[in-house]
Short mmCIF file of C-alpha atoms and ligand atoms in Angstrom, two decimals:
data_model
loop_
_atom_site.label_atom_id
_atom_site.label_comp_id
_atom_site.label_asym_id
_atom_site.label_seq_id
_atom_site.Cartn_x
_atom_site.Cartn_y
_atom_site.Cartn_z
CA MET A 1 11.15 -18.29 -7.43
CA LYS A 2 11.33 -15.99 -4.44
CA LEU A 3 7.66 -16.42 -3.27
CA GLN A 4 7.07 -20.10 -4.16
CA ASP A 5 3.67 -21.21 -2.60
CA LYS A 6 3.36 -18.09 -0.42
CA VAL A 7 -0.11 -16.55 0.01
CA ALA A 8 -0.34 -12.89 -0.60
CA ILE A 9 -2.99 -10.17 -0.42
CA VAL A 10 -2.45 -6.91 -2.39
CA THR A 11 -4.80 -4.18 -1.79
CA GLY A 12 -5.45 -1.42 -4.53
CA ALA A 13 -4.21 -3.99 -6.91
CA ALA A 14 -6.51 -3.13 -9.81
CA SER A 15 -4.25 -0.27 -10.90
CA GLY A 16 -0.76 1.35 -10.62
CA MET A 17 1.68 -0.08 -7.92
CA GLY A 18 -0.70 -2.69 -6.44
CA LYS A 19 -1.29 -4.21 -9.95
CA ALA A 20 2.43 -4.26 -10.58
CA ILE A 21 3.02 -5.85 -7.04
CA ALA A 22 0.32 -8.62 -7.61
CA LYS A 23 1.82 -9.36 -11.03
CA ILE A 24 5.51 -9.70 -9.84
CA TYR A 25 4.40 -11.83 -6.84
CA ALA A 26 2.41 -14.15 -8.81
CA ARG A 27 5.31 -14.49 -11.20
CA GLU A 28 7.55 -15.35 -8.27
CA GLY A 29 5.21 -18.24 -7.34
CA ALA A 30 2.71 -16.57 -4.85
CA LYS A 31 -0.98 -17.10 -4.80
CA VAL A 32 -2.36 -13.73 -4.90
CA ILE A 33 -5.53 -12.04 -3.73
CA VAL A 34 -6.02 -9.07 -5.99
CA ALA A 35 -8.22 -6.81 -3.73
CA ASP A 36 -9.72 -3.55 -4.84
CA LEU A 37 -12.84 -1.49 -4.77
CA ASN A 38 -12.75 -1.71 -8.59
CA LEU A 39 -13.78 -5.40 -9.02
CA ASP A 40 -13.62 -5.28 -12.86
CA GLY A 41 -10.13 -3.83 -12.78
CA ALA A 42 -9.11 -6.64 -10.21
CA GLU A 43 -10.76 -9.32 -12.47
CA GLU A 44 -8.70 -7.86 -15.40
CA VAL A 45 -5.36 -8.23 -13.45
CA VAL A 46 -6.33 -11.70 -12.39
CA LYS A 47 -6.89 -12.85 -16.18
CA GLY A 48 -3.57 -11.44 -16.92
CA ILE A 49 -1.78 -13.30 -14.04
CA THR A 50 -3.64 -16.64 -14.90
CA GLU A 51 -2.98 -16.35 -18.63
CA ASN A 52 0.76 -16.37 -17.63
CA GLY A 53 0.35 -19.48 -15.58
CA GLY A 54 0.00 -17.70 -12.15
CA VAL A 55 -2.62 -18.27 -9.48
CA ALA A 56 -4.71 -15.27 -8.35
CA LYS A 57 -8.31 -14.35 -7.22
CA ALA A 58 -10.12 -10.98 -7.42
CA VAL A 59 -11.90 -9.77 -4.18
CA GLN A 60 -13.87 -6.65 -4.03
CA VAL A 61 -13.00 -4.62 -0.97
CA ASN A 62 -13.40 -1.20 0.34
CA VAL A 63 -10.64 -0.88 2.79
CA ALA A 64 -12.71 1.75 4.61
CA LYS A 65 -14.98 -0.87 5.83
CA GLN A 66 -14.07 -3.40 8.67
CA GLU A 67 -16.34 -6.02 7.25
CA ASP A 68 -14.85 -5.87 3.69
CA ILE A 69 -11.36 -6.32 5.26
CA ASP A 70 -12.35 -9.19 7.31
CA ASN A 71 -14.02 -10.86 4.14
CA MET A 72 -10.98 -10.33 2.21
CA ILE A 73 -8.58 -12.08 4.68
CA ASP A 74 -11.24 -14.85 5.36
CA ILE A 75 -11.34 -15.33 1.55
CA ALA A 76 -7.53 -15.74 1.33
CA VAL A 77 -7.54 -18.49 4.01
CA ALA A 78 -10.53 -20.17 2.55
CA GLU A 79 -9.13 -20.20 -0.98
CA PHE A 80 -5.52 -20.60 -0.56
CA GLY A 81 -5.31 -22.09 3.00
CA THR A 82 -3.40 -19.42 4.79
CA LEU A 83 -1.81 -15.82 4.51
CA ASP A 84 1.83 -15.14 4.47
CA ILE A 85 2.20 -11.62 2.93
CA LEU A 86 -0.15 -8.65 3.55
CA VAL A 87 0.37 -5.64 1.18
CA ASN A 88 -1.54 -2.63 2.31
CA ASN A 89 -1.24 -0.45 -0.87
CA ALA A 90 -4.83 0.91 -1.48
CA GLY A 91 -4.70 4.69 -0.99
CA ILE A 92 -6.12 8.08 -2.15
CA MET A 93 -4.92 11.62 -2.57
CA ASP A 94 -6.50 14.63 -1.07
CA GLY A 95 -6.76 17.92 -3.01
CA PHE A 96 -3.53 19.54 -1.69
CA GLU A 97 -5.46 21.43 1.02
CA PRO A 98 -3.38 23.29 3.68
CA VAL A 99 -4.76 22.78 7.20
CA GLY A 100 -6.92 26.06 6.97
CA ASP A 101 -8.93 24.46 4.15
CA ILE A 102 -9.43 20.92 5.41
CA LEU A 103 -13.04 19.66 5.50
CA ASP A 104 -13.75 17.14 8.11
CA GLU A 105 -15.51 14.77 5.77
CA ARG A 106 -12.45 14.50 3.39
CA TRP A 107 -10.09 14.21 6.27
CA ASP A 108 -12.24 11.23 7.59
CA MET A 109 -12.33 9.49 4.35
CA ILE A 110 -8.67 9.89 3.52
CA PHE A 111 -7.79 8.59 7.08
CA ASP A 112 -10.31 5.63 6.85
CA VAL A 113 -8.71 4.51 3.41
CA ASN A 114 -5.04 5.40 3.91
CA THR A 115 -4.50 4.86 7.56
CA LYS A 116 -7.44 2.96 9.38
CA GLY A 117 -7.72 0.37 6.50
CA VAL A 118 -4.08 -0.29 7.01
CA MET A 119 -4.42 -0.83 10.91
CA ARG A 120 -7.59 -2.87 10.48
CA ALA A 121 -6.05 -5.18 7.88
CA MET A 122 -2.98 -5.69 10.02
CA ARG A 123 -5.11 -6.26 12.94
CA LYS A 124 -7.14 -8.94 11.32
CA ALA A 125 -4.00 -10.72 9.79
CA LEU A 126 -2.00 -10.77 13.06
CA PRO A 127 -3.63 -13.87 14.67
CA ILE A 128 -2.78 -15.81 11.54
CA PHE A 129 0.73 -14.66 11.67
CA LEU A 130 1.15 -15.30 15.29
CA GLU A 131 -0.17 -18.79 14.94
CA LYS A 132 2.21 -19.48 12.25
CA GLY A 133 5.09 -17.83 13.91
CA LYS A 134 5.72 -15.89 10.73
CA GLY A 135 4.22 -13.11 8.52
CA ASN A 136 5.25 -10.29 6.50
CA ILE A 137 3.54 -6.84 6.17
CA ILE A 138 4.27 -4.32 3.63
CA ASN A 139 2.58 -0.93 3.67
CA THR A 140 2.80 1.59 0.78
CA ALA A 141 3.41 4.84 2.42
CA SER A 142 4.70 7.74 0.55
CA THR A 143 7.66 10.28 0.52
CA GLY A 144 4.76 12.45 1.85
CA GLY A 145 4.95 10.39 4.95
CA LEU A 146 8.42 11.59 5.57
CA ASN A 147 8.28 15.18 4.27
CA GLY A 148 6.07 18.13 4.64
CA ALA A 149 4.80 19.23 1.23
CA HIS A 150 4.27 16.41 -1.26
CA ALA A 151 0.55 16.78 -1.14
CA GLY A 152 -1.84 18.41 1.27
CA ALA A 153 -1.94 18.33 5.03
CA THR A 154 -4.36 15.51 5.23
CA TYR A 155 -2.43 13.05 2.80
CA GLY A 156 0.74 13.82 4.50
CA ALA A 157 -0.63 13.16 7.94
CA SER A 158 -2.25 9.98 6.88
CA LYS A 159 0.95 8.55 5.50
CA HIS A 160 3.12 9.86 8.34
CA ALA A 161 0.71 7.80 10.59
CA VAL A 162 1.20 4.80 8.37
CA ILE A 163 4.94 5.04 8.99
CA GLY A 164 4.39 5.24 12.60
CA LEU A 165 2.10 2.41 12.55
CA THR A 166 4.66 0.40 10.56
CA LYS A 167 7.50 1.11 12.98
CA ASN A 168 5.53 0.16 15.93
CA THR A 169 4.40 -3.04 14.56
CA GLY A 170 7.85 -3.98 13.20
CA PHE A 171 9.14 -3.50 16.76
CA MET A 172 6.36 -5.11 18.69
CA TYR A 173 6.35 -8.37 16.93
CA ALA A 174 9.93 -8.55 16.03
CA GLN A 175 10.41 -11.67 18.16
CA LYS A 176 7.32 -13.37 16.77
CA GLY A 177 8.52 -13.91 13.41
CA ILE A 178 6.54 -10.97 11.98
CA ARG A 179 8.19 -8.32 9.75
CA CYS A 180 6.51 -5.03 9.01
CA ASN A 181 8.04 -2.54 6.57
CA ALA A 182 6.85 0.55 4.43
CA ILE A 183 7.77 1.73 0.96
CA ALA A 184 7.90 5.33 0.57
CA PRO A 185 7.53 5.98 -3.27
CA GLY A 186 8.25 9.37 -4.79
CA ALA A 187 6.27 10.31 -7.91
CA VAL A 188 5.17 7.30 -9.82
CA GLU A 189 3.19 7.20 -13.02
CA THR A 190 -0.19 5.67 -12.00
CA ASN A 191 -3.97 6.64 -11.95
CA ILE A 192 -3.75 8.19 -8.48
CA SER A 193 -4.46 11.71 -9.83
CA ALA A 194 -8.05 10.39 -10.43
CA SER A 195 -8.63 10.61 -6.70
CA MET A 196 -7.53 14.23 -6.64
CA LYS A 197 -10.80 16.07 -6.45
CA ASN A 198 -11.36 19.92 -6.08
CA VAL A 199 -7.66 20.80 -6.10
CA ASN A 200 -6.77 23.69 -3.81
CA PRO A 201 -5.01 26.23 -5.84
CA PHE A 202 -2.99 27.72 -2.97
CA GLY A 203 -1.73 24.21 -1.65
CA MET A 204 -0.92 23.08 -5.20
CA GLU A 205 1.13 26.31 -5.79
CA ARG A 206 3.02 25.86 -2.55
CA THR A 207 3.98 22.25 -3.42
CA LYS A 208 5.36 23.17 -6.99
CA VAL A 209 8.68 24.19 -5.63
CA VAL A 210 9.18 20.83 -4.13
CA GLN A 211 7.91 19.02 -7.25
CA GLY A 212 10.23 21.15 -9.22
CA VAL A 213 13.16 18.98 -8.13
CA ILE A 214 11.77 15.74 -8.92
CA PRO A 215 14.55 14.07 -10.96
CA ARG A 216 12.04 11.79 -12.92
CA ILE A 217 8.72 9.99 -12.60
CA GLY A 218 8.95 6.23 -11.62
CA GLN A 219 7.20 3.30 -13.10
CA PRO A 220 4.91 1.02 -10.87
CA GLU A 221 7.23 -1.91 -11.70
CA GLU A 222 10.11 -0.09 -10.03
CA ILE A 223 8.12 0.03 -6.75
CA ALA A 224 7.05 -3.62 -7.22
CA GLN A 225 10.70 -4.70 -7.29
CA VAL A 226 11.08 -3.14 -3.76
CA ALA A 227 7.91 -4.84 -2.54
CA LEU A 228 9.29 -8.08 -3.81
CA PHE A 229 12.47 -7.54 -1.92
CA LEU A 230 10.63 -6.87 1.24
CA ALA A 231 8.31 -9.85 0.66
CA SER A 232 11.15 -12.25 0.28
CA ASP A 233 13.63 -13.83 2.64
CA GLU A 234 16.48 -11.64 1.05
CA SER A 235 15.15 -8.90 3.35
CA SER A 236 15.01 -11.12 6.48
CA PHE A 237 16.81 -8.49 8.65
CA VAL A 238 14.80 -5.67 7.45
CA ASN A 239 12.05 -4.78 9.91
CA GLY A 240 10.16 -1.85 11.19
CA THR A 241 11.54 0.58 8.50
CA VAL A 242 10.74 2.57 5.50
CA ILE A 243 12.57 2.09 2.00
CA THR A 244 12.29 5.23 0.05
CA ALA A 245 12.08 4.62 -3.83
CA ASP A 246 11.95 8.08 -5.38
CA GLY A 247 14.74 8.27 -7.83
CA GLY A 248 16.70 10.70 -5.60
CA TRP A 249 13.95 13.24 -5.09
CA THR A 250 14.05 13.62 -1.31
CA ALA A 251 17.84 13.46 -1.30
CA ALA A 252 17.46 17.12 -2.17
CA PHE A 253 16.07 18.08 1.08
N1 NAD B 301 1.44 7.46 -7.57
C1 NAD B 301 2.32 8.20 -6.79
O1 NAD B 301 3.07 9.14 -7.28
C2 NAD B 301 2.32 7.78 -5.29
C3 NAD B 301 3.39 8.24 -4.57
C4 NAD B 301 3.54 7.84 -3.26
C5 NAD B 301 2.63 6.97 -2.67
N2 NAD B 301 1.60 6.53 -3.38
C6 NAD B 301 0.77 5.52 -2.77
O2 NAD B 301 0.72 4.27 -3.58
C7 NAD B 301 -0.48 3.53 -3.31
C8 NAD B 301 -1.11 2.98 -4.62
O3 NAD B 301 -1.51 4.10 -5.46
P1 NAD B 301 -1.17 4.29 -6.99
O4 NAD B 301 -0.40 5.52 -7.07
O5 NAD B 301 -0.84 2.94 -7.45
O6 NAD B 301 -2.69 4.67 -7.42
P2 NAD B 301 -3.81 3.96 -8.28
O7 NAD B 301 -4.91 4.99 -8.31
O8 NAD B 301 -3.29 3.73 -9.74
O9 NAD B 301 -4.12 2.75 -7.64
C9 NAD B 301 -4.87 2.67 -6.38
C10 NAD B 301 -5.94 1.56 -6.41
O10 NAD B 301 -6.48 1.68 -4.95
C11 NAD B 301 -7.89 1.49 -5.16
N3 NAD B 301 -8.53 1.99 -4.12
C12 NAD B 301 -8.92 3.30 -3.75
N4 NAD B 301 -9.60 3.44 -2.77
C13 NAD B 301 -9.93 2.15 -2.29
C14 NAD B 301 -10.64 1.58 -1.25
N5 NAD B 301 -11.36 2.27 -0.39
N6 NAD B 301 -10.62 0.26 -0.99
C15 NAD B 301 -9.91 -0.51 -1.86
N7 NAD B 301 -9.27 -0.10 -2.96
C16 NAD B 301 -9.23 1.23 -3.14
C17 NAD B 301 -8.21 2.08 -6.55
O11 NAD B 301 -9.38 1.52 -7.11
C18 NAD B 301 -6.99 1.84 -7.32
O12 NAD B 301 -7.13 0.52 -8.21
C19 NAD B 301 -1.39 4.51 -2.66
O13 NAD B 301 -1.43 4.11 -1.14
C20 NAD B 301 -0.79 5.99 -2.77
O14 NAD B 301 -1.04 6.88 -1.68
C21 NAD B 301 1.46 6.91 -4.75
#
């Protein structure tokens, strides 16, 4: 097993990619904190893991709240003794708004969840990793964090920021035994469209040309395999970088 006795936190783990990551980590021997805003969904995932002989605990977290993040990491340590792997995966979409149509409240909410939540969880986990002399951070970014028109301006900016944060962190702590990488998924079949409220017709229309060259939609399990690679020692020399998993979509650009 690739993650025997490791303790992992996966945020946004009640659905989509986070759920697939939590399941594969547990199957590979990790004890997993299944963290999500949706507690019922998180508990359902834990039920599935424990029925298959794995170890997991559900924690309700709003990653936009500092106290929830602190609580999530404190619970991992109290319950399982330490923290080895932090997967910052929770995220929400915008409504494909171009900059001219951005509303401050929506910008703030998306950055609080997609970007500030990632920073805060990393900041809280770092003292644990520094004390151990090892730790592993995996952030779910997006191909929208590498390119200009995979969603609206806010989502794209929030994910570009996650990539910048990932690279800086990977370099800063490279000699402290801590690795930090991001995954840039392309289009994946999940429930993320539920967070797409008040879709902007102009923005949506402009991104259609880009979506027109998507070779195929991926499955959450295909992203979970990348997250497993990054969490395991097989990727020991991979640090401060982004792995794109998009079925060849962005090869078109
Ligand atoms: N689906 C795609 O095509 C795609 C592509 C690129 C990147 N991503 C990114 O992948 C990540 C996972 O998304 P998904 O596609 O699996 O979507 P999903 O909606 O299926 O799952 C996201 C989960 O995050 C949770 N969540 C939302 N806001 C939260 C908050 N404030 N605090 C805690 N949990 C919260 C939701 O309850 C949900 O369970 C996101 O960061 C998303 O931006 C998705």
